[in-house]
PDB file of C-alpha atoms in Angstrom:
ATOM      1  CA  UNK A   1      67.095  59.668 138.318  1.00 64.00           C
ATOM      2  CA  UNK A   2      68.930  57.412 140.700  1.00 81.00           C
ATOM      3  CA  UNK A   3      72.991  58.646 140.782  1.00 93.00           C
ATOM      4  CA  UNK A   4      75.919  56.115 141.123  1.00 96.00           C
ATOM      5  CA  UNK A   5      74.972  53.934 144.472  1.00 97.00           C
ATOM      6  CA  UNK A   6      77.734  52.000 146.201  1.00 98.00           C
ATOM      7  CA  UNK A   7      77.100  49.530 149.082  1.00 97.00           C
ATOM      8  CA  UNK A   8      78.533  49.099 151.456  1.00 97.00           C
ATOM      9  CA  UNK A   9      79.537  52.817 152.901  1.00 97.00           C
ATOM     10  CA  UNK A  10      81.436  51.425 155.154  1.00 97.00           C
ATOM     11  CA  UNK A  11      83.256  47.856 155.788  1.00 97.00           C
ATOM     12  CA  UNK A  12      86.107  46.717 158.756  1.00 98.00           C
ATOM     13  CA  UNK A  13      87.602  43.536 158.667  1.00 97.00           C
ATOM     14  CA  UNK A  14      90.326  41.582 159.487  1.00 97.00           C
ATOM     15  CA  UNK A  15      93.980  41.253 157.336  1.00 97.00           C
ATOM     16  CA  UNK A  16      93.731  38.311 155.212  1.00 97.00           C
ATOM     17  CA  UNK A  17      89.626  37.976 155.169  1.00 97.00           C
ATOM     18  CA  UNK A  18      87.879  39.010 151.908  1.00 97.00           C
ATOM     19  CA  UNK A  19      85.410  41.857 151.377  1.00 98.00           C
ATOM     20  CA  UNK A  20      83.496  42.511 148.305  1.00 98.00           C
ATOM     21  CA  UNK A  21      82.351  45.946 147.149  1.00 98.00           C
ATOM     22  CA  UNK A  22      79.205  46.437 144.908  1.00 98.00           C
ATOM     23  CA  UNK A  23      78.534  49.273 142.585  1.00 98.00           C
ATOM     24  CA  UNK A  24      75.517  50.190 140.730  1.00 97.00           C
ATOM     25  CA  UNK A  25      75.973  52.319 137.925  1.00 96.00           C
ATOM     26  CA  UNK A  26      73.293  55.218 136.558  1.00 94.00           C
ATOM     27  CA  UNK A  27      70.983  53.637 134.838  1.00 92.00           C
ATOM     28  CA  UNK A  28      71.911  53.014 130.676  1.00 90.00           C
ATOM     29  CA  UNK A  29      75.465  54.019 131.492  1.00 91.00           C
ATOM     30  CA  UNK A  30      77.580  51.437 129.438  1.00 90.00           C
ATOM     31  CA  UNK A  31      81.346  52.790 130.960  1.00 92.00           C
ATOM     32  CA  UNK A  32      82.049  51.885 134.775  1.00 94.00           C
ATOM     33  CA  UNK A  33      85.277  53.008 136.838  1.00 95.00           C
ATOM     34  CA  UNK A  34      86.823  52.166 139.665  1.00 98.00           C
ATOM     35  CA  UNK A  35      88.831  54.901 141.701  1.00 98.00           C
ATOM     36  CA  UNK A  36      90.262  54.180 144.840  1.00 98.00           C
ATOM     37  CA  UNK A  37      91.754  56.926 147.860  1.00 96.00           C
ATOM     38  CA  UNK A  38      94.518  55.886 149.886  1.00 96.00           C
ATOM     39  CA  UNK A  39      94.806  58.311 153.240  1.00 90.00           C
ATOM     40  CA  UNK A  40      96.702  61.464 152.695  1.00 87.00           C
ATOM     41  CA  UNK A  41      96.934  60.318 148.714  1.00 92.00           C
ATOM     42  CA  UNK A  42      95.210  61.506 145.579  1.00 95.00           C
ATOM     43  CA  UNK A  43      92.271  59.407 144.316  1.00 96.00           C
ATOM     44  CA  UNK A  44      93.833  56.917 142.399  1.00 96.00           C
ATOM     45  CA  UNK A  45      92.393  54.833 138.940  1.00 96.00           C
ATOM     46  CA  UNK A  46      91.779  51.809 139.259  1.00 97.00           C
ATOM     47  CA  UNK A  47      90.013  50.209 135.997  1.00 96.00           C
ATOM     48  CA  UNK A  48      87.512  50.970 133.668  1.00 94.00           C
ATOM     49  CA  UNK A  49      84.551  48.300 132.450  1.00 94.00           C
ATOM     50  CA  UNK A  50      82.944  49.244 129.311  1.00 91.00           C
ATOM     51  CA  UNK A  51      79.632  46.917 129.394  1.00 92.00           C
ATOM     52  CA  UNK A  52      81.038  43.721 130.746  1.00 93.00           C
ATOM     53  CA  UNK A  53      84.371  44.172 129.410  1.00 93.00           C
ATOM     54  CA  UNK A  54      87.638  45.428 130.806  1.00 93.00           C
ATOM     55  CA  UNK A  55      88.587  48.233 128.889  1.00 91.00           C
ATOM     56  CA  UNK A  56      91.527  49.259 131.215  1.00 92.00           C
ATOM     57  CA  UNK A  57      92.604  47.540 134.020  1.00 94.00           C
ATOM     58  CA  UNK A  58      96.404  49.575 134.666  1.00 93.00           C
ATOM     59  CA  UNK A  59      95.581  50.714 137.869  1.00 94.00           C
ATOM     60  CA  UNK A  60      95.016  47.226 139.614  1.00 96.00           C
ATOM     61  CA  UNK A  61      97.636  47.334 142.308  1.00 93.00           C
ATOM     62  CA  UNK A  62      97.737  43.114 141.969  1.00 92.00           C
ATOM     63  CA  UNK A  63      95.716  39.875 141.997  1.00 93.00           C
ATOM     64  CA  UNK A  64      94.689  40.201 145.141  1.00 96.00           C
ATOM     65  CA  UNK A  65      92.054  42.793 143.391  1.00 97.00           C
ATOM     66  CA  UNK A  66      89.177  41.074 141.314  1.00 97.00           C
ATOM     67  CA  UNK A  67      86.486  42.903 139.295  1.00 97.00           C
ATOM     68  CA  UNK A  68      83.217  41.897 137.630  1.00 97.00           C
ATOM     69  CA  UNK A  69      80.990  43.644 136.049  1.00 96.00           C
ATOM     70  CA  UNK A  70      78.050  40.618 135.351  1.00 85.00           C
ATOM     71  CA  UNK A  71      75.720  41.650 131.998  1.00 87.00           C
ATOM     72  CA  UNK A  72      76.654  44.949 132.051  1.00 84.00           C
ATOM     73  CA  UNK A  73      75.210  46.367 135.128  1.00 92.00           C
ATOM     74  CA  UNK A  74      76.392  46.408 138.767  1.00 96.00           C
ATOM     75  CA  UNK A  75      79.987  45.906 139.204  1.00 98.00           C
ATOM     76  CA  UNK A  76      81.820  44.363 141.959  1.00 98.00           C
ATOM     77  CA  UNK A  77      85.374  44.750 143.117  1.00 98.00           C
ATOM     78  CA  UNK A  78      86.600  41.940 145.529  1.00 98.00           C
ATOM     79  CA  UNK A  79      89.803  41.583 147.545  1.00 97.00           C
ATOM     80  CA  UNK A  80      90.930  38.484 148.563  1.00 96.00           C
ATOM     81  CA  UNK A  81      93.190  38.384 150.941  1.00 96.00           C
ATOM     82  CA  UNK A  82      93.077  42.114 152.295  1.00 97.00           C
ATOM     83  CA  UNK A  83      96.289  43.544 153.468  1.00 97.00           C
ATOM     84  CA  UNK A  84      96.792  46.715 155.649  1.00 97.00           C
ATOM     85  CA  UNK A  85      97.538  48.921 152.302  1.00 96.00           C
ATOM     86  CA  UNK A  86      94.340  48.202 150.795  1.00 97.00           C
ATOM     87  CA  UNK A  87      92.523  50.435 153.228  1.00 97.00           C
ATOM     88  CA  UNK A  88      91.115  53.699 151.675  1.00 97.00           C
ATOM     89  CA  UNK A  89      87.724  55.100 149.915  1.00 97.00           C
ATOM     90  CA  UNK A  90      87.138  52.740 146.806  1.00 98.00           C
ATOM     91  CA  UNK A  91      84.817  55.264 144.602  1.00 98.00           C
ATOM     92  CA  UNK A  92      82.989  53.968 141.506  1.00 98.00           C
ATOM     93  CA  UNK A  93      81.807  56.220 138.494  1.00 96.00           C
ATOM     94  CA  UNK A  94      79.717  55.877 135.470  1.00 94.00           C
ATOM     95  CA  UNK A  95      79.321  57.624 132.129  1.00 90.00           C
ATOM     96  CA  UNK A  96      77.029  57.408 129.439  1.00 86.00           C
ATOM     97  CA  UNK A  97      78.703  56.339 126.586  1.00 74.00           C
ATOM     98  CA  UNK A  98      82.286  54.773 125.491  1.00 61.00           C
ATOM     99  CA  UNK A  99      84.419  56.822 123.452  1.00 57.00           C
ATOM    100  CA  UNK A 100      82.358  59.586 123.481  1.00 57.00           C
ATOM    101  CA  UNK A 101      85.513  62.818 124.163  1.00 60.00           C
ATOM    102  CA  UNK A 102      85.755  63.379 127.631  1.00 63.00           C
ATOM    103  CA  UNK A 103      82.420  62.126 128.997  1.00 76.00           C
ATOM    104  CA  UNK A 104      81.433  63.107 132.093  1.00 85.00           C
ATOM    105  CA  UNK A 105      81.942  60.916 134.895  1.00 90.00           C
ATOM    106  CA  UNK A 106      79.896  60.506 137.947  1.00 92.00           C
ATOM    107  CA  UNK A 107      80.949  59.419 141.233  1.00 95.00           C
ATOM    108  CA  UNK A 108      79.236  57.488 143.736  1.00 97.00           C
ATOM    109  CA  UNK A 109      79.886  58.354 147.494  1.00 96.00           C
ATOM    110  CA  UNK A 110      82.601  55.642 147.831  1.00 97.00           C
ATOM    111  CA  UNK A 111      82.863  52.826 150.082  1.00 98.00           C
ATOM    112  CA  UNK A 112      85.058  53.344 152.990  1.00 97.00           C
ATOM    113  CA  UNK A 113      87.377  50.446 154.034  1.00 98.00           C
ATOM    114  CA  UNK A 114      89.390  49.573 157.124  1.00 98.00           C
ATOM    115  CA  UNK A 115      91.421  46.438 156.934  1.00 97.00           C
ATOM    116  CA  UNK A 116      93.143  46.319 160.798  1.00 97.00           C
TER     117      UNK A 116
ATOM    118  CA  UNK B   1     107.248  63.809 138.978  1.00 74.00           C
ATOM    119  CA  UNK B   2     103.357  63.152 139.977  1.00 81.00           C
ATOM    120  CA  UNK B   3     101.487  64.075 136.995  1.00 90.00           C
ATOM    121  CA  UNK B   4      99.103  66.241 138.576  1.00 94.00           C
ATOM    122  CA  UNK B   5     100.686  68.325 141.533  1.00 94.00           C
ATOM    123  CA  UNK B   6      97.547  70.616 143.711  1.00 94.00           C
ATOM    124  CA  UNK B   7      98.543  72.482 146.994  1.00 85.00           C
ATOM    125  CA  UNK B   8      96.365  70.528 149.606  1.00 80.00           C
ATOM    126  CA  UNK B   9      95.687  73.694 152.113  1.00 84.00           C
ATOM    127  CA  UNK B  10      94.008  73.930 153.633  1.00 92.00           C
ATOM    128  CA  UNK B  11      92.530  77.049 152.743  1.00 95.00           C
ATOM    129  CA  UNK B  12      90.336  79.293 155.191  1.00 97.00           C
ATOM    130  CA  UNK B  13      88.996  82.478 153.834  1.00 97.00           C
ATOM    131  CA  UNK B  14      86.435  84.917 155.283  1.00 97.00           C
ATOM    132  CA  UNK B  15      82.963  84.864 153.342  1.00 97.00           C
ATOM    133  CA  UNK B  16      82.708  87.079 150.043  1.00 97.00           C
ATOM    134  CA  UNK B  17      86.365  86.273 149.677  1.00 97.00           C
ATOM    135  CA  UNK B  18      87.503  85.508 145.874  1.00 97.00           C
ATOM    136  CA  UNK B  19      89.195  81.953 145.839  1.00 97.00           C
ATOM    137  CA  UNK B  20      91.768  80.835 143.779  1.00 96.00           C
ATOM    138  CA  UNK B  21      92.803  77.181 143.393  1.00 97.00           C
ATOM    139  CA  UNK B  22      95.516  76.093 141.508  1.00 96.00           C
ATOM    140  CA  UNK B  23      97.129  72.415 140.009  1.00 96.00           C
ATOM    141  CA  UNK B  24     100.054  72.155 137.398  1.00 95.00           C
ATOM    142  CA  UNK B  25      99.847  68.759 135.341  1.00 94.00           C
ATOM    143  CA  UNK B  26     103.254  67.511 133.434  1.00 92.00           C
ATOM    144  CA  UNK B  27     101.975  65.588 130.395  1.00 87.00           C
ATOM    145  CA  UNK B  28     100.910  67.355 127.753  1.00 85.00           C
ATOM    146  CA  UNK B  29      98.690  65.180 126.026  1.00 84.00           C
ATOM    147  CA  UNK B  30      96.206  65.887 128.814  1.00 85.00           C
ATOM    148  CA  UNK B  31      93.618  67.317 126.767  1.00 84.00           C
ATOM    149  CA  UNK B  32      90.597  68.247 129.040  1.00 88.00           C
ATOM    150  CA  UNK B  33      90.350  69.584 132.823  1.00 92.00           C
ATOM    151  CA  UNK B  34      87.861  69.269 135.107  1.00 93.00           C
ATOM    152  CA  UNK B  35      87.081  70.597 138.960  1.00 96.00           C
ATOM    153  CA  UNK B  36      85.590  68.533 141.263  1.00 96.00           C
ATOM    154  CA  UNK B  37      84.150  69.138 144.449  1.00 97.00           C
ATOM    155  CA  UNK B  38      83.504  67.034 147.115  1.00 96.00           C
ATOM    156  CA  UNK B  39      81.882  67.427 150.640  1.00 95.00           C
ATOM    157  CA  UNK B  40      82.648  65.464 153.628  1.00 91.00           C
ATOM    158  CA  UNK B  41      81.372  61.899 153.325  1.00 89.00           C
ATOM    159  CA  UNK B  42      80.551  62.365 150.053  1.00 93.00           C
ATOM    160  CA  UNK B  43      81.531  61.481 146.668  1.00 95.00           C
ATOM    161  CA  UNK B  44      83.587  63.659 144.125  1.00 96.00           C
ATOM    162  CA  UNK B  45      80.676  66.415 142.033  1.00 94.00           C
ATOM    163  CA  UNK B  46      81.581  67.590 138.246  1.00 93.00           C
ATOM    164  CA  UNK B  47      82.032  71.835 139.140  1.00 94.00           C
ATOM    165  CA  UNK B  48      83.347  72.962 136.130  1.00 91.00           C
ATOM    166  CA  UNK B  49      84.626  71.691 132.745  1.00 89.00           C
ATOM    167  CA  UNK B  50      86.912  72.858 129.759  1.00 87.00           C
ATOM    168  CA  UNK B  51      88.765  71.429 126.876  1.00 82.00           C
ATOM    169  CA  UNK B  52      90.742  74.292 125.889  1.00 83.00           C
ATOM    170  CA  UNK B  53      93.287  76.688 126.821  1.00 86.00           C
ATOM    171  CA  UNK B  54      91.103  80.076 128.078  1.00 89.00           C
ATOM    172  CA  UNK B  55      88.271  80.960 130.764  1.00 92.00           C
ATOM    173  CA  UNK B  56      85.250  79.197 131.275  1.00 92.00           C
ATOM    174  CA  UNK B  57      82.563  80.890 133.151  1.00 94.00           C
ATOM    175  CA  UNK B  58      79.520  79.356 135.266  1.00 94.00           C
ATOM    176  CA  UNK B  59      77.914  81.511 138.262  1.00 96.00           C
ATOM    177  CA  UNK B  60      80.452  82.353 140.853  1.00 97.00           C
ATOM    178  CA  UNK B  61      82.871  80.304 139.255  1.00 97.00           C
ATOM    179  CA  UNK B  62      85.688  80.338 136.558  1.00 96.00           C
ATOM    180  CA  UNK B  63      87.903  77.460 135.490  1.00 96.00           C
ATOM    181  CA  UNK B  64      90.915  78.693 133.761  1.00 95.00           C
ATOM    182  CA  UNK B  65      93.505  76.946 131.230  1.00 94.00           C
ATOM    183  CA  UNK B  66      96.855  77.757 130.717  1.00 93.00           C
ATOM    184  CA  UNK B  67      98.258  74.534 128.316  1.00 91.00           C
ATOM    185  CA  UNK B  68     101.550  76.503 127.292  1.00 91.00           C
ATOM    186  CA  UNK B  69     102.246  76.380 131.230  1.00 93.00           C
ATOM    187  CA  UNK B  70     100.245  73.171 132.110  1.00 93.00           C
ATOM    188  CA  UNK B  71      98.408  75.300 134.733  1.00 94.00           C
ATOM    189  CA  UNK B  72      94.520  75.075 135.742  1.00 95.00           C
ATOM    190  CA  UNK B  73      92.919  77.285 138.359  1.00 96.00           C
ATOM    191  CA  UNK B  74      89.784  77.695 139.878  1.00 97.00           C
ATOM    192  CA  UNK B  75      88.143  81.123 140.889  1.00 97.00           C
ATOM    193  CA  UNK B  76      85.565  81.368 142.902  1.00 97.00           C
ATOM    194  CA  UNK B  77      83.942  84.809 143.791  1.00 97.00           C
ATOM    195  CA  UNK B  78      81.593  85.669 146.545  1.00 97.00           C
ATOM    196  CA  UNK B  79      82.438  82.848 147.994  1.00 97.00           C
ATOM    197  CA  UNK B  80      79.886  81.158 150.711  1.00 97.00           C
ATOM    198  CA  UNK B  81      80.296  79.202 153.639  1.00 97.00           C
ATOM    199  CA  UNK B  82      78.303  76.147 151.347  1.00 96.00           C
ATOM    200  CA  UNK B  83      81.337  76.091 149.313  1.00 97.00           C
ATOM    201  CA  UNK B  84      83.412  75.025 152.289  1.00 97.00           C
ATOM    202  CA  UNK B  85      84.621  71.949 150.611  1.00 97.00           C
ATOM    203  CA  UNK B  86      87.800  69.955 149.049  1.00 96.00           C
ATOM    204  CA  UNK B  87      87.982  70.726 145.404  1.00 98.00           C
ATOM    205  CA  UNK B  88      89.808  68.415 143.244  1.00 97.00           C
ATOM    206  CA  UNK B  89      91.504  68.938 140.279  1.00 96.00           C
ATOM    207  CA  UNK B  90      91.235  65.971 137.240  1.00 94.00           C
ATOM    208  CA  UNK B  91      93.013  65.695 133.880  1.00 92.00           C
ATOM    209  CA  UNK B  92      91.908  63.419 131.546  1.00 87.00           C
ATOM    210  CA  UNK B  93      93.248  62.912 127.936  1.00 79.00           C
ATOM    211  CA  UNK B  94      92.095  60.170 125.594  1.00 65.00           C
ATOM    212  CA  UNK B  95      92.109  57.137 127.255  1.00 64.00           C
ATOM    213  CA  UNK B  96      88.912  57.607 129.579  1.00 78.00           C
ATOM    214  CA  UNK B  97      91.103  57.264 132.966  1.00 88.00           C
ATOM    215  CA  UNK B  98      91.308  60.516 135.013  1.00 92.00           C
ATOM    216  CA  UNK B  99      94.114  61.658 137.067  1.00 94.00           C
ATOM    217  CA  UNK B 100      93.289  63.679 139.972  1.00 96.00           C
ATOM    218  CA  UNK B 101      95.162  66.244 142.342  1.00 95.00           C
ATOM    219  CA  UNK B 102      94.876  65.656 145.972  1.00 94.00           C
ATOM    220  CA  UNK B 103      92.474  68.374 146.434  1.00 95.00           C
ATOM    221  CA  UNK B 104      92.458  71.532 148.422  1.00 96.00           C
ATOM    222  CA  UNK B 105      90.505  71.768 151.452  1.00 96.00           C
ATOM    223  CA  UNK B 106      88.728  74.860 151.684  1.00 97.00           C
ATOM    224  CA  UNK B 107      86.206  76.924 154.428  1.00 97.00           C
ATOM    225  CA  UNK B 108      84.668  79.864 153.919  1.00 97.00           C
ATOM    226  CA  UNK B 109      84.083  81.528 157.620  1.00 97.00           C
ATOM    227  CA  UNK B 110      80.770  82.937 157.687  1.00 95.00           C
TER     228      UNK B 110
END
């Protein structure tokens, strides 16, 4: 079975341009996270889909941060504009099913950005 | 106060050393406690796993609860030079969010 996949691994752009992250899930997981790892920091929440829906979306640092999660499945996470403090290791993880005590999560191998 | 506080290391230890790895969390409504370990480039991997308060025992490794002190620790015996790694502590309680320490980076030196 296929584990959490995350594209791209790695992405550099520009302040102010936009960059969108994809995540596929494992396959029939209905909950999806987003985690994020700022240098020298502790990997950080982010939000938490369950199907399409926004369960939990505390940890957005601000608008500039847009996630989707389209019928269910892959999730992106877009950031339009990118500032300097957005660079880090975005991880994604998936677990089988919502509300279920403490399900396990797994992570993909995270998508490193640079924003110079 | 961060919620979850884990002494980054790093760690070096000789192989067959026993390993101990340690976070303190502040909230007590955290209600179960995982390890983590991740390799370089690499995502975070479930190690170990534990609701409550006591030993939990897989292989080489014990997770260990303390929820009157809000302490977790990690043991790992024999240890290898594969388990050269960062292992990261994570809290969760009932929303589904977990909160992570910053991880300890650890080599075993074969």
């Amino acid at each position: 079975e296929a584990g959490v996949t995350q594209f791209p691994s790695h992405s550099v752009i520009e302040k102010g341009q936009t960059v969108t992250l994809r995540c596929d899930p494992i396959s029939g997981h209905d909950n999806l996270y987003w985690y994020r790892r700022v240098m020298g920091k502790e990997i950080k929440f982010l939000l938490h889909f369950v199907k399409e829906s926004k369960q939990d979306e505390s940890g957005m640092p601000n608008n500039r941060f847009l996630a989707e999660r389209t019928g269910g499945t892959y999730s992106t996470l877009k950031v339009q504009p990118a500032e300097l403090e957005d660079s880090g290791v975005y991880f994604c993880a998936s677990s089988y099913r919502q509300g279920a005590f403490g399900e396990t999560q797994y992570f993909g191998p995270g998508t490193r950005l640079l924003v110079l | 106060q961060k919620e979850v506080e884990q002494d980054p290391g790093p760690l070096s230890v000789p192989e067959g050393a026993i390993v101990s790895l340690n976070c303190t969390y502040s909230n007590s409504a955290f209600q179960y406690f995982m390890w983590y370990r991740q390799y370089s480039r690499k995502g975070p991997e479930l190690l170990m796993y534990t609701y409550s308060s006591g030993n939990k025992e897989d292989g080489r490794f014990t997770a260990q609860v303390d929820k009157s002190s809000k302490y977790i620790s990690l043991f790992i015996r024999d240890s290898q030079p594969s388990d050269s790694a960062t292992y990261l502590c994570a809290i969760g309680s009932g929303s589904e969010k977990l909160v992570f320490g910053k991880g300890t980076k650890l080599t075993v030196n074969p």
